[in-house]
PDB file of C-alpha atoms in Angstrom:
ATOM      1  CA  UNK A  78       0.000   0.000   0.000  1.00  0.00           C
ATOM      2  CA  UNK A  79       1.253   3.381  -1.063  1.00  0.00           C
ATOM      3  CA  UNK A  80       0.554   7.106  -0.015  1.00  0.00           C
ATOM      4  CA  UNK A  81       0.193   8.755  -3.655  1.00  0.00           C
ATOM      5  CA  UNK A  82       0.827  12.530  -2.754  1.00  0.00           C
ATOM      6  CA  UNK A  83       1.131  14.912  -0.276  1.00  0.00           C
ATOM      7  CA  UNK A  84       3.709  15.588   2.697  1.00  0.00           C
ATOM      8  CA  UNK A  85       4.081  11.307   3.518  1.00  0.00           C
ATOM      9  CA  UNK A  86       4.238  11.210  -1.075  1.00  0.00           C
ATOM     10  CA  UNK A  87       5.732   7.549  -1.954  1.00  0.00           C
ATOM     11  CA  UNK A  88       5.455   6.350   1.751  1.00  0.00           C
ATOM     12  CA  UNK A  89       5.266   2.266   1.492  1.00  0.00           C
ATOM     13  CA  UNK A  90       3.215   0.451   3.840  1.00  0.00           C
ATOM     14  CA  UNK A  91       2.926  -3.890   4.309  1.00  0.00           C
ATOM     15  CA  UNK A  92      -0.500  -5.144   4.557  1.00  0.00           C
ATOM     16  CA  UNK A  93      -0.478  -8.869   5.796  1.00  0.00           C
ATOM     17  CA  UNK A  94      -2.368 -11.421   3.186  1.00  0.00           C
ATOM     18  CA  UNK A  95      -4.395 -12.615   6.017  1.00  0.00           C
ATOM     19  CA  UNK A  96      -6.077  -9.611   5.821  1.00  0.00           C
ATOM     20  CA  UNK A  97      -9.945  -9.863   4.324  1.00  0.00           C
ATOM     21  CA  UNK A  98      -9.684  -5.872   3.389  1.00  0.00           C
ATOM     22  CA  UNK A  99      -8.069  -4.874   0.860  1.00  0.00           C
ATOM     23  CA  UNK A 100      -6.845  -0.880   0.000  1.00  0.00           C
ATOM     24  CA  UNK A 101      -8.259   0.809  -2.680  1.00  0.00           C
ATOM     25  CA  UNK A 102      -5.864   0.215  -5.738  1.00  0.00           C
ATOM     26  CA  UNK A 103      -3.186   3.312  -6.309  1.00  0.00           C
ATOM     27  CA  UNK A 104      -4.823   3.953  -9.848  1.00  0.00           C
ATOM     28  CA  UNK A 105      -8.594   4.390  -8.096  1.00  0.00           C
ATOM     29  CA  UNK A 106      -7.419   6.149  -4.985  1.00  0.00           C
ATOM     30  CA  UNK A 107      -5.033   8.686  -8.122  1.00  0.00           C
ATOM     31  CA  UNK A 108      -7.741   9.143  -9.673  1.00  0.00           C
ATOM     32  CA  UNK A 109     -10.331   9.659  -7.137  1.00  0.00           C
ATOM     33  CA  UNK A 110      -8.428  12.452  -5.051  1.00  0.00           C
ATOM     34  CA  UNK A 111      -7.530  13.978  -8.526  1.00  0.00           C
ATOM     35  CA  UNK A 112     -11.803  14.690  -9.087  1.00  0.00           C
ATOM     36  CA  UNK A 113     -11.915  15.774  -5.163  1.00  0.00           C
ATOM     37  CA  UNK A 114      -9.429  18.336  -5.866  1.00  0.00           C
ATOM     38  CA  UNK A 115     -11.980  19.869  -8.002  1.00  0.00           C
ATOM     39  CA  UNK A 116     -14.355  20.165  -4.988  1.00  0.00           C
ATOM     40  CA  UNK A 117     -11.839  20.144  -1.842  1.00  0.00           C
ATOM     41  CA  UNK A 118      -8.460  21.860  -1.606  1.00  0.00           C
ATOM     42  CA  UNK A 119      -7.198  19.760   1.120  1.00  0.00           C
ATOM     43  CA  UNK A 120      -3.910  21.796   1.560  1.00  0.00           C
ATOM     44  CA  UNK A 121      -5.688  25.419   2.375  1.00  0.00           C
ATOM     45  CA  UNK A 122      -8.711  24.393   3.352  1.00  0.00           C
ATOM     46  CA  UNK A 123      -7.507  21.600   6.149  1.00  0.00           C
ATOM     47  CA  UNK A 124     -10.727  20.090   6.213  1.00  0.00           C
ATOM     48  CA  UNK A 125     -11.852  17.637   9.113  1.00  0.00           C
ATOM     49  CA  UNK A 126     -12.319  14.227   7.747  1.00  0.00           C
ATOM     50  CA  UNK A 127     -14.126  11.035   8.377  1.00  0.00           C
ATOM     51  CA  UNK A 128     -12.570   7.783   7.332  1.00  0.00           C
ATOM     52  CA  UNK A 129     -15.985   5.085   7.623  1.00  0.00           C
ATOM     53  CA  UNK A 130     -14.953   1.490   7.499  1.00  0.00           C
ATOM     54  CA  UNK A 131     -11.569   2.350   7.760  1.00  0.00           C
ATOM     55  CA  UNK A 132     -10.303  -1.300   7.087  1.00  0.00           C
ATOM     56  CA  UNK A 133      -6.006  -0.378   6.161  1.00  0.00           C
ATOM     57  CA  UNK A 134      -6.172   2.521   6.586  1.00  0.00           C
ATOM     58  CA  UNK A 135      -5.184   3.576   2.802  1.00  0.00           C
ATOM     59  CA  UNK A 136      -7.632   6.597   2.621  1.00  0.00           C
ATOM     60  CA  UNK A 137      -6.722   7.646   6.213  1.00  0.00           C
ATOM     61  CA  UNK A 138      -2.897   8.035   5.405  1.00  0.00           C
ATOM     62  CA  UNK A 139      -4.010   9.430   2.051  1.00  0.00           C
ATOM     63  CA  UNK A 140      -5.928  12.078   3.865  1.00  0.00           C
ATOM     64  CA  UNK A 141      -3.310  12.745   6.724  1.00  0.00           C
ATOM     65  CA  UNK A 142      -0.991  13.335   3.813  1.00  0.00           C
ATOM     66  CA  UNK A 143      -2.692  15.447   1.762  1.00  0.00           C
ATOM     67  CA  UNK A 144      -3.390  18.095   4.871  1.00  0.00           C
ATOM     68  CA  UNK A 145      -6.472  17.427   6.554  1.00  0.00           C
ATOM     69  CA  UNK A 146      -6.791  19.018  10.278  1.00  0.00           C
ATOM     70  CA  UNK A 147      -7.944  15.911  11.603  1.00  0.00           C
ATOM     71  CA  UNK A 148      -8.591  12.374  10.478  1.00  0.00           C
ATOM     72  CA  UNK A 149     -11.184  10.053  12.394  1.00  0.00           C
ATOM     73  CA  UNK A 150     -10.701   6.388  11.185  1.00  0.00           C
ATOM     74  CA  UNK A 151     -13.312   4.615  11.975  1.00  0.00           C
ATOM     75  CA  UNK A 152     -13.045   0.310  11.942  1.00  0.00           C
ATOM     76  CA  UNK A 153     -14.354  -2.586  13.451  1.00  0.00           C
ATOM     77  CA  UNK A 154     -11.929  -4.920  13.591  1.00  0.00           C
ATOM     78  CA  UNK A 155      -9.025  -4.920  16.074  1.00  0.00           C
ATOM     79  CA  UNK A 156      -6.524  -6.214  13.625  1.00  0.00           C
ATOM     80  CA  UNK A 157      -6.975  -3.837  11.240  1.00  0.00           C
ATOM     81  CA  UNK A 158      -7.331  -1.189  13.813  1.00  0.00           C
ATOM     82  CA  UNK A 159      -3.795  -1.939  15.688  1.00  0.00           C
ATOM     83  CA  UNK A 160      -2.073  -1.735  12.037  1.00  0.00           C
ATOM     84  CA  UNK A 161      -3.906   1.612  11.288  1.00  0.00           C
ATOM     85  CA  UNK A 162      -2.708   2.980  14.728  1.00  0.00           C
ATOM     86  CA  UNK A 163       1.041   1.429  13.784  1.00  0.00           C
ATOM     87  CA  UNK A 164       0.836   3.158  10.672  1.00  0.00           C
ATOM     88  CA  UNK A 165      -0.228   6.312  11.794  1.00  0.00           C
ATOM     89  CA  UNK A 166       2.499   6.547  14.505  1.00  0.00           C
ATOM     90  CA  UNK A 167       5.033   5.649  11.701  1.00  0.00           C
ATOM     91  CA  UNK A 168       4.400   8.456  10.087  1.00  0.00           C
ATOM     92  CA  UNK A 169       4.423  10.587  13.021  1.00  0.00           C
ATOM     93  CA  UNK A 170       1.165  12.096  12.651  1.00  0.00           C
ATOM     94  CA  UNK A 171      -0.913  13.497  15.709  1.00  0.00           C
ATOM     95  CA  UNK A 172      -4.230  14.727  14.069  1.00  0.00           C
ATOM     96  CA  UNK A 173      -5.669  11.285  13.473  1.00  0.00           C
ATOM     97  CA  UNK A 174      -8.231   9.946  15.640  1.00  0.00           C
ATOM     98  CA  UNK A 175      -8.436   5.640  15.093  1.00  0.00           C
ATOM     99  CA  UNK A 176     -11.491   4.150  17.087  1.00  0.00           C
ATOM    100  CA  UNK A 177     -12.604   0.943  16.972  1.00  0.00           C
ATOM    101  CA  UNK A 178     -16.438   1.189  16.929  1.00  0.00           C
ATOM    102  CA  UNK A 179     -19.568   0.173  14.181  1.00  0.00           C
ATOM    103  CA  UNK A 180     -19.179   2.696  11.521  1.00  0.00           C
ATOM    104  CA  UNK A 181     -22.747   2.362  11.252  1.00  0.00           C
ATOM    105  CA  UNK A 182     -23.395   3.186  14.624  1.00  0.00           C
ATOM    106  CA  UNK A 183     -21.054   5.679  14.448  1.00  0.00           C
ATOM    107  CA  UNK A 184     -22.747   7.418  11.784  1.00  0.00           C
ATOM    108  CA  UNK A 185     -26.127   7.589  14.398  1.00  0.00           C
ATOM    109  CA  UNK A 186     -23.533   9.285  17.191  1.00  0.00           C
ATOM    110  CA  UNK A 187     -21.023  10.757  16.179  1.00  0.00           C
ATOM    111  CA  UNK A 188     -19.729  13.702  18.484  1.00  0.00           C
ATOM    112  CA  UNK A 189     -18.128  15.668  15.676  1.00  0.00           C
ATOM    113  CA  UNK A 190     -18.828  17.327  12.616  1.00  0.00           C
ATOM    114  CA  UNK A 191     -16.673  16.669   9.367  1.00  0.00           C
ATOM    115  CA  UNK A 192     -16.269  18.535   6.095  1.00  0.00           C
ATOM    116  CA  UNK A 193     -14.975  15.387   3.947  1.00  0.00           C
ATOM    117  CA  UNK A 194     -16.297  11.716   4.625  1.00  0.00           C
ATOM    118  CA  UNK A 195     -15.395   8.767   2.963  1.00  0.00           C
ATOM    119  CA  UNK A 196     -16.903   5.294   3.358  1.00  0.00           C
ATOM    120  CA  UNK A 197     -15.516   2.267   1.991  1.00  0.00           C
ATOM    121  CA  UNK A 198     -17.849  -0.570   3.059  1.00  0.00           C
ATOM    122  CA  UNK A 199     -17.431  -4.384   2.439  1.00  0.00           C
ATOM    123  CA  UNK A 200     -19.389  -4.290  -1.175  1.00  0.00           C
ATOM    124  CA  UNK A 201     -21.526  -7.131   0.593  1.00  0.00           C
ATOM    125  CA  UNK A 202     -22.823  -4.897   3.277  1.00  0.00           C
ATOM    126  CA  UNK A 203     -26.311  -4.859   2.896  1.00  0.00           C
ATOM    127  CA  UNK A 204     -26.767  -1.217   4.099  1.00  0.00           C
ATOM    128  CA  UNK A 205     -24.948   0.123   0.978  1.00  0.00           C
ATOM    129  CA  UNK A 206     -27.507   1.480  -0.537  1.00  0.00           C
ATOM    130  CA  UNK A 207     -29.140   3.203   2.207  1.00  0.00           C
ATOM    131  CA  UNK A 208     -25.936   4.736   3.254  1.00  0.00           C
ATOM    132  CA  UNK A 209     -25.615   8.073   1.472  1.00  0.00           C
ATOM    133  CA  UNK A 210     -29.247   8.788   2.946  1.00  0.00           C
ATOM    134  CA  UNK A 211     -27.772   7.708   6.296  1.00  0.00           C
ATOM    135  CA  UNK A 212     -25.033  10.218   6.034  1.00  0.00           C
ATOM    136  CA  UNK A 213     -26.830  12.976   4.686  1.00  0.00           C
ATOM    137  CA  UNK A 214     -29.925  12.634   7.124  1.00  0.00           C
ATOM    138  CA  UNK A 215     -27.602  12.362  10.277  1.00  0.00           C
ATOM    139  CA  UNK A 216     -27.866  15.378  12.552  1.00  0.00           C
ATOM    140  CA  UNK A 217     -24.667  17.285  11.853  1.00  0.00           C
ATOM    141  CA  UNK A 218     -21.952  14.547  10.846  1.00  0.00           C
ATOM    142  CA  UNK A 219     -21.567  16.210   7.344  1.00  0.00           C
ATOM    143  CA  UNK A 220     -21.019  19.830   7.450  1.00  0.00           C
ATOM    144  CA  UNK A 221     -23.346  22.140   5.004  1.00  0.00           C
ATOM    145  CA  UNK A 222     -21.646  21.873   1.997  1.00  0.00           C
ATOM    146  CA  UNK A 223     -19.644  19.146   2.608  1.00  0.00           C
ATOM    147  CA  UNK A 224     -18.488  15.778   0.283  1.00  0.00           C
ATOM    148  CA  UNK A 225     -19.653  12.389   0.912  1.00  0.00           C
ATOM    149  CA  UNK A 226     -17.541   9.792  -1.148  1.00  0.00           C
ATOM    150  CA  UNK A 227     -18.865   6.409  -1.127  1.00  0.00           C
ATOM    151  CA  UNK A 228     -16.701   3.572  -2.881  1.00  0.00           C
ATOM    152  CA  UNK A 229     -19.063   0.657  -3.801  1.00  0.00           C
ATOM    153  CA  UNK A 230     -19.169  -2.054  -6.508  1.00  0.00           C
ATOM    154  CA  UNK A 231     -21.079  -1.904  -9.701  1.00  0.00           C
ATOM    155  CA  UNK A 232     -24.154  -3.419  -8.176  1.00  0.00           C
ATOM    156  CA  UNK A 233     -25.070  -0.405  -6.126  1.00  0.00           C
ATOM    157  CA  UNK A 234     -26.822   2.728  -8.952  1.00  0.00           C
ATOM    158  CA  UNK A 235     -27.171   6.367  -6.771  1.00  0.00           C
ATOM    159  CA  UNK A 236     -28.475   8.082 -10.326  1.00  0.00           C
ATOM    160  CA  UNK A 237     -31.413   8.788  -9.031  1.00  0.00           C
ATOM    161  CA  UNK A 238     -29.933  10.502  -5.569  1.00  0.00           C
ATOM    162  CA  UNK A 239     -30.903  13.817  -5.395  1.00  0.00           C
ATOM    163  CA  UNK A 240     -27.508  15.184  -3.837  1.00  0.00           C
ATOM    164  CA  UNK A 241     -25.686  12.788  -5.852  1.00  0.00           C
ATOM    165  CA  UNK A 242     -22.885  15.418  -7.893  1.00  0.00           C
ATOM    166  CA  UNK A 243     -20.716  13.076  -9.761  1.00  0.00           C
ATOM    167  CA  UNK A 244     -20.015   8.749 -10.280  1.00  0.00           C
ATOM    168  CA  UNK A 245     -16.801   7.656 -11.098  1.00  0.00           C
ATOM    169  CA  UNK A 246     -15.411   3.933 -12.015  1.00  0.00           C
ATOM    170  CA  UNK A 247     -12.196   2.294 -12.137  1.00  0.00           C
ATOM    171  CA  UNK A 248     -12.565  -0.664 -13.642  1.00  0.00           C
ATOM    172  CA  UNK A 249     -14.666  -3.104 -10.667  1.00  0.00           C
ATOM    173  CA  UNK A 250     -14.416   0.351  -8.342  1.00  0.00           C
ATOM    174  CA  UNK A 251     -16.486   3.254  -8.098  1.00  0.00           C
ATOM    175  CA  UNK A 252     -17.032   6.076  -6.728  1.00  0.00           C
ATOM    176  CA  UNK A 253     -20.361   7.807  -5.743  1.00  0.00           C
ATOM    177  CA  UNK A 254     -19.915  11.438  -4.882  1.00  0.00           C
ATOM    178  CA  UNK A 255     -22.465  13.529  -2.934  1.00  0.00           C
ATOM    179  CA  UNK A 256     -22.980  17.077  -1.196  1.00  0.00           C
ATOM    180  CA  UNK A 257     -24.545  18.300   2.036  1.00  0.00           C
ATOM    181  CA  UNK A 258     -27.200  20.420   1.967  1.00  0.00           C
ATOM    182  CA  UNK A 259     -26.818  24.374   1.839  1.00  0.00           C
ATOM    183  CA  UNK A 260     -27.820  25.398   5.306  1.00  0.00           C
ATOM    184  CA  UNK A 261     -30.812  28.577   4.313  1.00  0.00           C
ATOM    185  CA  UNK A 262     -30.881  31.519   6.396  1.00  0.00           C
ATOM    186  CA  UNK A 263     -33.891  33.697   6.373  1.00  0.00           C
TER     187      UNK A 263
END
């Protein structure tokens, strides 16, 4: 697994083959960040992000790389979340937040709200296609006007979403990309 820009650029990390998750290929996770730089500038902005389903924690180093404030990494298992931790303290970072907890119960609670979340759920979960509403609809997770990035297999069609803003695939990966709501002041 490989950081692909940013401050930790080229950074090489060893994911055991035991492992069941797998990071998001180097060509997706390229050519994903390159469309979020077209809605997120990462370096000025130092958004707060959410990492959902954290399982290597590819995205999370991606994000603590690229300049985020604060990463929260969010994963179940205590494998995966031990390596993410190792990771993170190889790097020397001290703005990312790794808890193991339910990312789906996280979503209903979480005490903080972020500007950038991404979610890369098992493509078997079968909550998938009720997540972006999940997201959205939670009580200040996503900040007004922030992204929701949701990586999913081809099975799962958001078309139809109404804050869906752009799809993206990568051969068996894609990416569903949505905004938060403009908050309205009177």
């Amino acid at each position: 697994m490989r950081i692909v820009a940013g401050q930790y650029r080229g950074r090489h990390f060893d994911v055991p083959r035991s492992f069941k998750a797998r990071p998001t290929t180097d060509f997706a996770k390229e050519n994903i960040f390159n469309v979020l730089r077209s809605h997120i500038d990462f370096e000025d902005d130092a958004p707060r992000a959410l990492d959902l389903f954290a399982g290597t924690g590819s995205i999370t180093l991606e994000l603590l790389s690229r300049g985020c404030s604060s990463v929260t990494a969010v994963e179940l298992d205590n494998a995966h979340v031990r390596m993410i931790q190792q990771f993170v303290r190889t790097l020397g970072a001290d703005n990312a937040i790794i808890l193991k907890a339910d990312a789906l119960r996280y979503i209903q609670r979480a005490p903080a709200t972020f500007d950038f979340i991404f979610a890369d759920p098992p493509y078997a979960l079968p909550q998938i296609p009720d997540l972006p509403d999940m997201v959205l609809g939670a009580q200040g997770l996503l900040a007004p006007e922030g992204l929701f990035v949701l990586e999913h297999g081809s099975d799962n069609d958001f078309s139809a979403h109404p804050a869906l803003i752009d799809h993206r695939s990568y051969g068996s990966v894609n990416f569903s990309l949505f905004k938060g709501q403009t908050v309205r002041h009177s």
